[in-house]
Amino acid sequence: MTLARRTTPTATREEAFKSLRTTLDWLGEDVHYIDAKVDPVLEMTSIAKAFDNAKALVANNITGYPNARMIANLWATRERCAKLVGVEHFRDIKFKILDALKNPVAPREVAAREAPCQEVVIEKDRIGRVVDRLPMVLHTEEDGMRIFGSGVHFIGPPWVPGNGTQFSFYRMSFRDNQPLASINMVPGGQGDLICQRYKGQKIPVTVNICPPPAIEMMGFSTFNPIIFPGFTDEIGMAGALQGSPVEIVKAKTVDAYAIAQSEWVLEGYIVDGARVWETDEAEKIGKQGVGKLHPEWARFMGRAYRTPRGFELTAITHRGNKPIYYTPVLGSVWYQAPYVCASIYEMCERMAPGFVQDVALWTGLTIWGGVVVQVKKTKRSDEGLQRNIMGAIMTTHRGLRLCIVVDEDIDIWQPEDVMWAVESRASPRKDYVIFNEYSRGQAYQPSEFKTGQISVSDGGMGIDATVPLEQKDQFQRARYPVEKMDFSRWFSAEDMKAMRAAQDPYYRFLADTGYA
C-alpha cells in the first residue's frame, strides 16, 4: 500500500513539529519516498549511507515487516536541521538549545485514547523474538548481530535528580533466549551517572522510536554532564524547541511515561548491576572489546562488550497504521554537533563572558573527537585566555583529540580557513600543546591505550592558532575591496548567480569577504 503524501507544507513549523508524520508532510519535496521493497538487513542502511547529506528517506515497503515503514537521514543536512529547529543558519542552533535550557516548556499528560503510540499494545508474554517485531538493521556484512539503536530512552522523576528528565539513545542487543537485553551507556554520561545513584536497582523507562523531532533531537544530545548535570529538564527543553508542550502518556506496564506521539514504544526496566554480553561471539570469546559489533561514532568498526546493566522488556506498543522505524547510520551526524557546541560554548561563556564568539564541529571531527573555537581578543588582559579555554575544554571532555582556537577573522565552519590559520599562525614549538595523557578515554577510539580492558587516553592536542594581540598588524589579513565593486557593470544577474553556484564553498567564502 502506498500511503498518501503531501508535497506542499500546510502547517506552521510549530504545528508540524508535534509528530514525525506531520513533520514529513511539512517538509514536502525534501522527503523522498521509496515504494520498492527494502530489507532492513544491509539494504536500508546502505541506501541511507549512499544518499546521506541529501533528502530525508522514507521506505514504505519493508521486507518481512508488512506493517512497518523506515526513515533515515531526517537530520542529514545542515540546512534542514536549521529549518527543523527554526533558525536561519545551522551555527545558530546552539543558541536555540541554550535558550531552551533557560526557558523550558512543561509537558502535557494525555489519556491513552489520545496517545497514538498505544493504539496497539503487545505485552511481554506475546512479544516473542524482538527482531521479529522490530525491523532492526544490519549495517555491514561484518556486524556482530542486528543491534537495536533506534529509540530515545526516557528517564524521569524521581530517578533523575532535581525533578529533571533524561533523553538518550542507547544501543541494546536482544539476543535469543536471554532474559535481559544489553544496554550500553557512555561511561560518565548522564544516563550512566543516574544509574550509579541507584546501584543494583531497576529503573522504569520507556524507549520511544520516532517521537516528535524535538524529542529525537534531544535524544541525540551529548551534553557534558559538568555543564549540564543529570537534573537538566530535557523534556522541557524539547517543548521549547518544539514550540508547544510535549504530549506524554502513562506507560502500560511500568511506572513511567511515554512520548504520546511516538511511532513505537518499548516499555521496561534498566536493571543496574546485571552483566550482559552484547553478542554471542563476545560471550564465547569471553573478552571485552574484541568481538565485532557495528560501526561506531568514531567511524571505526565497533566492538562488543559486557555491559554493566541490562534491559528488561515488559511491553511493545505502537501506532496501528504502518508505524515508522528509525534507521541509525553512523559516521556523518550533523544533528549531534549543535549539542556539543552548545555545551562547550556555555562552559566558555561562564569562564570568560563574551570572549568566545562561536564553536564548531566538522564531520571529520566525529562529535567528541575535536572542536574549533573562535575567540575575539579586545584588550591586553585577554591574551592567554585562549589557553585557559583550550585547557578547560580538553580536560573536561573525555577522549577529545583536537581543540583548535582561532581569531574572529577565521570562518570556523570552513575547514580550509582553519587549516590556513594553523599553518600560518601557530608555532609548533609553543602553540601545540598535549593534554590528558593517561587520563580516562573513550573506548570507541581504537588508538586509546587499554589497561585491563579500560580505555586510557593517549592524549589530545590543543592548537593555539590565534595572533598575539600586540602582533595584529604583522598578521593583517590581505583583502580585496570586493564590497565596493558594482559587478553588474560586467555580468548579468543570471551570470553571477550561475558562477557563484559553481564555486567551491571555501572559494565562495573568500569571494564574499575579499580575503586573499
XYZ file of C-alpha atoms in Angstrom:
516
model
C 0.000 0.000 0.000
C 1.349 3.423 -0.935
C 0.364 5.978 1.662
C -0.861 9.399 0.653
C 1.773 12.092 0.985
C 1.624 15.832 0.739
C 4.065 17.858 -1.324
C 3.107 21.315 -0.076
C 3.531 22.406 3.548
C 0.108 23.027 5.135
C 1.129 23.907 8.701
C 3.427 26.172 10.654
C 6.679 24.718 11.966
C 5.229 24.577 15.492
C 2.153 22.673 14.312
C 4.193 20.350 12.123
C 6.763 19.598 14.817
C 4.232 17.859 17.107
C 4.759 14.491 15.423
C 7.069 12.908 12.887
C 4.186 12.359 10.465
C 3.150 15.998 10.382
C 6.808 16.994 10.075
C 7.220 14.821 6.980
C 4.117 16.398 5.440
C 5.519 19.849 6.226
C 8.891 19.070 4.620
C 7.128 18.266 1.339
C 9.552 17.656 -1.534
C 12.502 17.479 0.869
C 11.418 13.882 1.621
C 11.938 11.024 -0.845
C 9.563 8.062 -0.535
C 10.675 4.575 -1.605
C 7.890 2.200 -2.608
C 10.028 -0.721 -3.807
C 10.844 -3.374 -1.198
C 13.719 -2.557 1.164
C 15.351 -5.074 3.520
C 16.467 -3.798 6.955
C 19.414 -6.176 6.647
C 22.113 -4.156 4.843
C 19.808 -2.521 2.285
C 18.225 0.300 4.313
C 21.471 1.376 5.944
C 23.357 1.193 2.635
C 20.707 3.355 0.950
C 20.941 5.871 3.788
C 24.747 5.961 3.598
C 24.828 6.284 -0.196
C 22.376 9.196 -0.140
C 23.433 10.881 3.087
C 23.542 14.693 3.157
C 20.514 14.808 0.855
C 16.748 14.322 1.195
C 15.120 12.547 4.110
C 14.224 8.975 3.104
C 11.071 7.019 3.937
C 10.778 3.368 2.853
C 7.145 2.243 2.684
C 7.628 -1.469 1.923
C 9.884 -3.323 4.369
C 10.875 -6.912 3.700
C 9.482 -9.165 6.437
C 7.565 -6.348 8.161
C 4.386 -5.601 6.187
C 3.017 -3.209 8.816
C 6.147 -1.083 9.209
C 7.975 1.712 7.454
C 11.515 3.018 7.945
C 13.007 6.502 7.937
C 16.581 7.692 7.508
C 18.504 10.934 7.078
C 15.939 13.322 8.559
C 18.783 15.351 10.119
C 21.254 14.762 7.290
C 21.814 18.342 6.099
C 22.712 21.470 7.989
C 20.043 23.396 6.106
C 17.246 21.005 7.082
C 18.474 20.909 10.703
C 18.199 24.705 10.830
C 14.743 24.618 9.261
C 13.513 21.963 11.680
C 14.776 23.892 14.707
C 13.503 27.205 13.379
C 16.709 29.190 12.880
C 18.247 30.711 9.777
C 21.690 29.126 9.999
C 22.964 25.829 11.395
C 25.503 27.628 13.559
C 22.631 29.327 15.413
C 21.088 26.057 16.633
C 23.337 26.031 19.712
C 21.851 29.351 20.830
C 18.331 27.968 20.399
C 19.350 24.991 22.562
C 20.738 27.250 25.287
C 17.602 29.393 25.193
C 15.502 26.227 25.566
C 17.594 25.275 28.606
C 16.714 28.562 30.273
C 13.071 28.672 29.134
C 11.656 25.113 29.235
C 8.042 24.314 28.347
C 6.415 21.752 30.647
C 4.889 18.618 29.028
C 1.169 17.853 28.882
C -0.196 14.482 30.018
C -2.863 12.936 27.782
C -5.145 9.944 28.203
C -4.345 6.643 26.495
C -7.137 7.205 23.966
C -5.319 10.377 22.826
C -1.930 8.661 22.517
C -1.258 7.198 19.048
C 1.736 5.279 20.426
C -0.657 2.989 22.379
C -3.063 2.074 19.598
C -1.568 -1.442 19.689
C -0.265 -2.976 22.930
C 1.841 -6.178 22.960
C 2.638 -7.359 26.461
C 5.673 -9.397 27.390
C 4.201 -12.885 27.023
C 3.142 -12.175 23.413
C 6.282 -10.439 22.112
C 8.355 -13.468 21.123
C 11.592 -12.565 19.340
C 12.020 -8.797 19.356
C 13.732 -8.897 15.971
C 10.514 -10.349 14.528
C 8.584 -7.336 15.828
C 11.022 -4.536 15.003
C 12.919 -4.119 11.691
C 16.305 -3.827 13.364
C 19.081 -3.090 10.914
C 22.361 -4.721 9.980
C 24.880 -2.046 8.985
C 27.727 -4.024 7.429
C 28.494 -7.595 6.459
C 30.842 -7.794 9.479
C 28.347 -6.695 12.161
C 28.173 -8.959 15.199
C 24.372 -9.074 15.015
C 21.332 -6.873 14.423
C 21.548 -4.271 17.198
C 18.756 -2.013 18.415
C 19.729 1.670 18.439
C 16.576 3.333 17.186
C 14.799 4.710 20.243
C 15.053 7.547 22.737
C 15.266 6.287 26.326
C 13.125 8.493 28.583
C 14.023 8.517 32.298
C 12.000 10.810 34.538
C 11.418 11.661 38.217
C 12.196 10.518 40.814
C 15.147 8.799 39.189
C 16.607 11.988 37.720
C 17.762 14.389 40.460
C 16.090 17.764 40.891
C 12.878 16.740 39.101
C 14.824 16.531 35.844
C 14.271 14.343 32.787
C 16.767 12.485 30.646
C 16.689 11.528 26.947
C 19.359 9.444 25.233
C 19.880 6.870 22.514
C 21.467 3.724 23.947
C 22.291 0.649 21.931
C 20.712 -2.637 23.059
C 21.073 -6.207 21.862
C 18.101 -8.562 22.162
C 19.753 -11.978 21.938
C 17.585 -15.074 21.629
C 16.812 -16.961 24.845
C 18.299 -14.276 27.093
C 16.240 -12.862 29.999
C 17.710 -9.362 29.591
C 18.915 -7.286 26.683
C 22.221 -5.485 26.995
C 22.145 -1.700 27.313
C 25.325 0.262 26.662
C 25.601 3.742 28.201
C 28.551 6.043 27.616
C 30.723 5.922 30.771
C 30.416 9.219 32.599
C 27.365 10.279 30.580
C 24.125 11.409 32.175
C 22.403 8.025 31.988
C 25.416 6.289 33.483
C 25.547 8.844 36.314
C 21.836 8.356 37.030
C 22.261 4.583 37.253
C 25.258 4.975 39.545
C 22.981 6.751 42.033
C 20.734 3.676 42.149
C 23.176 0.796 42.084
C 21.516 -2.600 41.865
C 18.031 -1.173 41.301
C 15.513 -1.416 38.463
C 14.742 1.934 36.847
C 11.485 2.142 34.842
C 11.988 3.565 31.383
C 10.313 3.909 28.006
C 12.187 3.736 24.717
C 10.455 5.960 22.167
C 11.007 5.194 18.491
C 10.415 8.069 16.053
C 8.929 10.509 18.576
C 8.331 14.143 17.555
C 11.568 15.525 16.058
C 12.386 17.763 19.046
C 12.428 14.679 21.293
C 14.587 12.770 18.831
C 16.911 15.772 18.661
C 17.183 15.798 22.464
C 17.917 12.067 22.345
C 20.969 12.830 20.229
C 22.186 15.321 22.817
C 25.722 14.739 24.019
C 25.896 17.289 26.821
C 28.913 17.413 29.064
C 27.486 16.471 32.490
C 29.794 19.017 34.141
C 27.907 21.829 32.402
C 24.529 20.087 32.002
C 24.148 17.848 35.065
C 21.723 14.947 35.301
C 18.863 17.127 36.558
C 18.526 19.051 33.275
C 14.844 19.322 32.250
C 15.267 17.772 28.824
C 11.558 17.257 28.113
C 11.041 20.937 28.930
C 13.849 21.808 26.540
C 12.198 19.669 23.851
C 8.935 21.529 24.425
C 10.726 24.842 23.976
C 12.404 23.623 20.773
C 9.073 22.249 19.547
C 7.206 25.443 20.399
C 4.486 23.615 22.354
C 4.186 21.162 25.272
C 5.339 17.616 24.523
C 2.447 15.192 24.968
C 3.172 12.307 27.353
C 1.097 9.295 28.415
C 1.407 6.805 31.275
C 3.119 3.619 30.194
C 1.041 0.449 30.218
C 3.336 -1.854 32.216
C 5.864 0.294 34.118
C 5.684 3.385 36.316
C 6.981 5.750 33.661
C 5.764 7.979 30.852
C 5.958 7.502 27.103
C 6.012 10.176 24.405
C 2.410 10.016 23.161
C 3.145 10.904 19.530
C 5.870 8.258 19.100
C 5.554 5.605 16.414
C 6.655 2.742 18.715
C 7.457 2.455 22.415
C 9.404 -0.222 24.283
C 8.493 -0.347 27.981
C 10.719 -1.890 30.605
C 13.398 -1.508 33.248
C 17.073 -0.675 33.258
C 18.485 -3.298 35.616
C 21.652 -1.922 37.142
C 24.325 -4.448 38.036
C 23.191 -7.058 35.514
C 26.176 -8.101 33.392
C 25.054 -8.819 29.823
C 27.180 -9.665 26.795
C 26.225 -7.761 23.642
C 26.748 -10.610 21.162
C 27.047 -14.390 21.146
C 30.590 -14.080 19.775
C 31.649 -11.733 22.585
C 30.348 -14.157 25.218
C 32.097 -17.066 23.528
C 35.409 -15.155 23.403
C 34.899 -14.000 26.976
C 36.797 -10.743 26.460
C 35.584 -7.163 26.218
C 36.212 -5.072 23.109
C 37.256 -7.972 20.859
C 34.161 -9.276 19.042
C 32.783 -7.038 16.303
C 29.559 -5.087 16.782
C 28.682 -2.383 14.221
C 30.161 0.960 13.056
C 30.758 3.407 15.899
C 30.623 7.189 16.167
C 34.398 7.394 15.605
C 33.715 5.673 12.229
C 35.736 2.581 13.003
C 34.216 -0.844 13.433
C 32.755 -1.000 16.931
C 33.455 -3.822 19.364
C 31.130 -5.754 21.652
C 31.250 -5.510 25.438
C 29.722 -6.987 28.537
C 27.518 -4.133 29.722
C 27.259 -3.295 33.450
C 23.474 -3.219 33.302
C 20.678 -4.881 31.349
C 17.238 -4.043 29.982
C 14.079 -5.957 30.914
C 11.405 -5.591 28.229
C 7.820 -5.610 29.528
C 5.800 -4.441 26.500
C 5.903 -3.047 22.981
C 3.272 -0.517 21.913
C 2.874 1.184 18.552
C 0.628 3.062 16.172
C -1.842 0.921 14.307
C -1.187 2.196 10.769
C 2.304 1.328 9.499
C 4.456 2.741 12.295
C 7.773 4.260 11.213
C 11.078 2.841 12.470
C 14.239 4.932 12.758
C 17.310 3.800 10.793
C 20.534 4.691 12.626
C 23.509 5.398 10.358
C 26.883 6.105 11.930
C 29.560 8.441 10.629
C 28.059 11.700 9.371
C 25.845 13.054 12.109
C 25.151 16.770 11.819
C 22.372 16.570 14.374
C 24.769 15.854 17.238
C 27.111 18.759 16.573
C 24.881 21.541 17.993
C 24.707 19.922 21.435
C 28.462 19.569 21.739
C 28.863 23.139 20.505
C 26.225 24.383 22.964
C 27.880 22.559 25.863
C 31.335 23.962 25.093
C 30.033 27.456 24.306
C 28.160 27.595 27.623
C 31.236 26.486 29.576
C 33.396 29.090 27.850
C 30.804 31.808 28.412
C 30.829 31.039 32.136
C 34.628 31.195 32.208
C 35.090 34.378 30.157
C 31.834 36.122 29.155
C 31.905 37.484 25.615
C 35.351 36.116 24.768
C 34.278 33.084 22.720
C 32.380 34.042 19.567
C 31.485 30.628 18.150
C 32.142 26.896 18.465
C 32.121 24.481 15.515
C 32.460 20.799 14.691
C 33.002 19.186 11.315
C 32.025 15.713 10.156
C 35.686 14.680 10.194
C 35.971 15.588 13.883
C 33.376 12.933 14.821
C 31.291 14.583 17.539
C 33.566 14.332 20.608
C 36.715 13.874 18.542
C 37.569 17.526 18.072
C 36.316 21.093 18.212
C 37.171 24.516 16.798
C 36.681 27.634 18.927
C 36.604 31.222 17.663
C 37.662 33.956 20.103
C 37.989 37.731 19.980
C 40.770 39.471 21.877
C 39.958 43.119 22.585
C 42.302 44.076 25.442
C 45.700 43.112 26.795
C 44.228 41.052 29.630
C 42.528 38.807 27.044
C 45.901 37.448 25.939
C 46.271 33.948 27.341
C 42.552 33.379 27.889
C 42.558 31.249 24.751
C 44.916 28.843 26.551
C 42.654 28.711 29.619
C 39.693 27.946 27.357
C 41.631 25.315 25.439
C 42.818 23.583 28.607
C 39.341 23.553 30.152
C 37.782 22.017 27.049
C 40.438 19.338 26.726
C 40.288 18.312 30.381
C 36.506 18.229 30.809
C 35.573 16.398 27.589
C 36.648 12.794 27.869
C 38.559 11.464 24.890
C 38.758 14.772 22.968
C 41.622 14.566 20.478
C 41.864 18.044 18.995
C 40.971 21.586 20.069
C 41.883 24.463 17.760
C 41.430 28.081 18.842
C 41.379 30.813 16.173
C 40.682 34.537 15.873
C 37.416 36.183 14.857
C 38.512 36.675 11.215
C 38.642 32.908 10.653
C 35.472 31.135 9.491
C 35.424 28.111 11.781
C 32.809 26.381 9.612
C 35.296 26.350 6.723
C 37.929 23.679 7.484
C 40.333 25.125 4.920
C 40.248 28.534 6.591
C 41.010 26.939 9.957
C 43.875 24.936 8.447
C 45.242 28.157 6.939
C 45.251 29.713 10.418
C 47.043 26.667 11.865
C 49.615 26.726 9.070
C 50.324 30.446 9.255
C 49.651 31.489 12.878
C 50.575 28.571 15.149
C 54.143 27.817 16.199
C 54.702 24.048 16.550
C 57.128 24.692 19.400
C 54.974 26.940 21.620
C 51.404 26.707 20.318
C 50.920 22.926 20.061
C 50.081 21.526 23.495
C 49.446 17.897 24.503
C 46.788 17.382 27.170
C 45.455 14.489 29.235
C 47.926 11.699 28.652
C 46.925 8.676 30.780
C 43.524 10.150 31.674
C 40.214 8.323 31.167
C 39.488 7.995 27.454
C 36.804 6.755 25.071
C 36.704 3.034 24.346
C 35.479 3.705 20.806
C 38.758 5.354 19.774
C 40.873 2.420 18.586
C 44.188 4.157 19.290
C 43.448 4.587 23.002
C 45.615 2.640 25.419
C 43.849 -0.247 27.125
C 44.589 -1.158 30.750
C 42.569 -4.152 31.895
C 40.109 -3.500 29.037
C 39.602 0.074 30.321
C 40.288 2.848 27.826
C 43.073 5.206 28.836
C 43.594 8.313 26.718
C 46.894 8.730 24.951
C 46.227 12.448 24.947
C 44.783 15.163 22.790
C 46.322 18.162 21.069
C 45.410 21.785 21.626
C 46.498 24.246 18.945
C 46.549 27.963 19.678
C 46.229 29.454 16.186
C 45.425 32.959 17.420
C 47.552 36.002 16.714
C 49.210 37.655 19.739
C 47.332 40.892 20.324
C 50.488 43.012 20.072
C 51.262 41.476 16.647
C 47.901 42.153 14.958
C 49.470 44.453 12.368
C 52.107 41.894 11.453
C 49.345 39.330 10.757
C 46.973 41.667 8.918
C 44.942 39.597 6.503
C 45.203 40.765 2.889
C 41.829 41.746 1.498
C 40.445 42.830 -1.875
C 37.759 45.591 -1.846
C 35.048 43.407 -3.364
C 32.251 45.153 -1.446
C 32.993 48.391 -3.328
C 32.567 46.830 -6.760
C 29.410 47.007 -8.869
C 29.780 43.707 -10.661
C 26.613 44.331 -12.686
C 28.779 46.529 -14.926
C 30.424 43.381 -16.251
C 27.991 40.499 -15.555
C 24.264 39.907 -15.743
C 22.443 38.775 -12.585
C 21.960 35.342 -14.145
C 25.678 35.057 -14.969
C 26.700 35.999 -11.423
C 24.238 33.559 -9.873
C 25.454 30.704 -12.079
C 29.140 31.399 -11.441
C 28.659 31.713 -7.686
C 26.688 28.477 -7.596
C 29.627 26.724 -9.239
C 32.141 27.967 -6.667
C 33.556 25.654 -4.027
C 32.195 26.782 -0.608
C 35.623 27.942 0.561
C 36.218 29.951 -2.599
C 32.775 31.441 -2.145
C 33.716 32.493 1.399
C 36.901 34.139 0.122
C 34.998 35.791 -2.718
C 32.341 37.201 -0.389
C 34.853 38.518 2.165
C 37.572 39.575 -0.281
C 40.235 37.755 1.705
C 43.270 36.809 -0.382
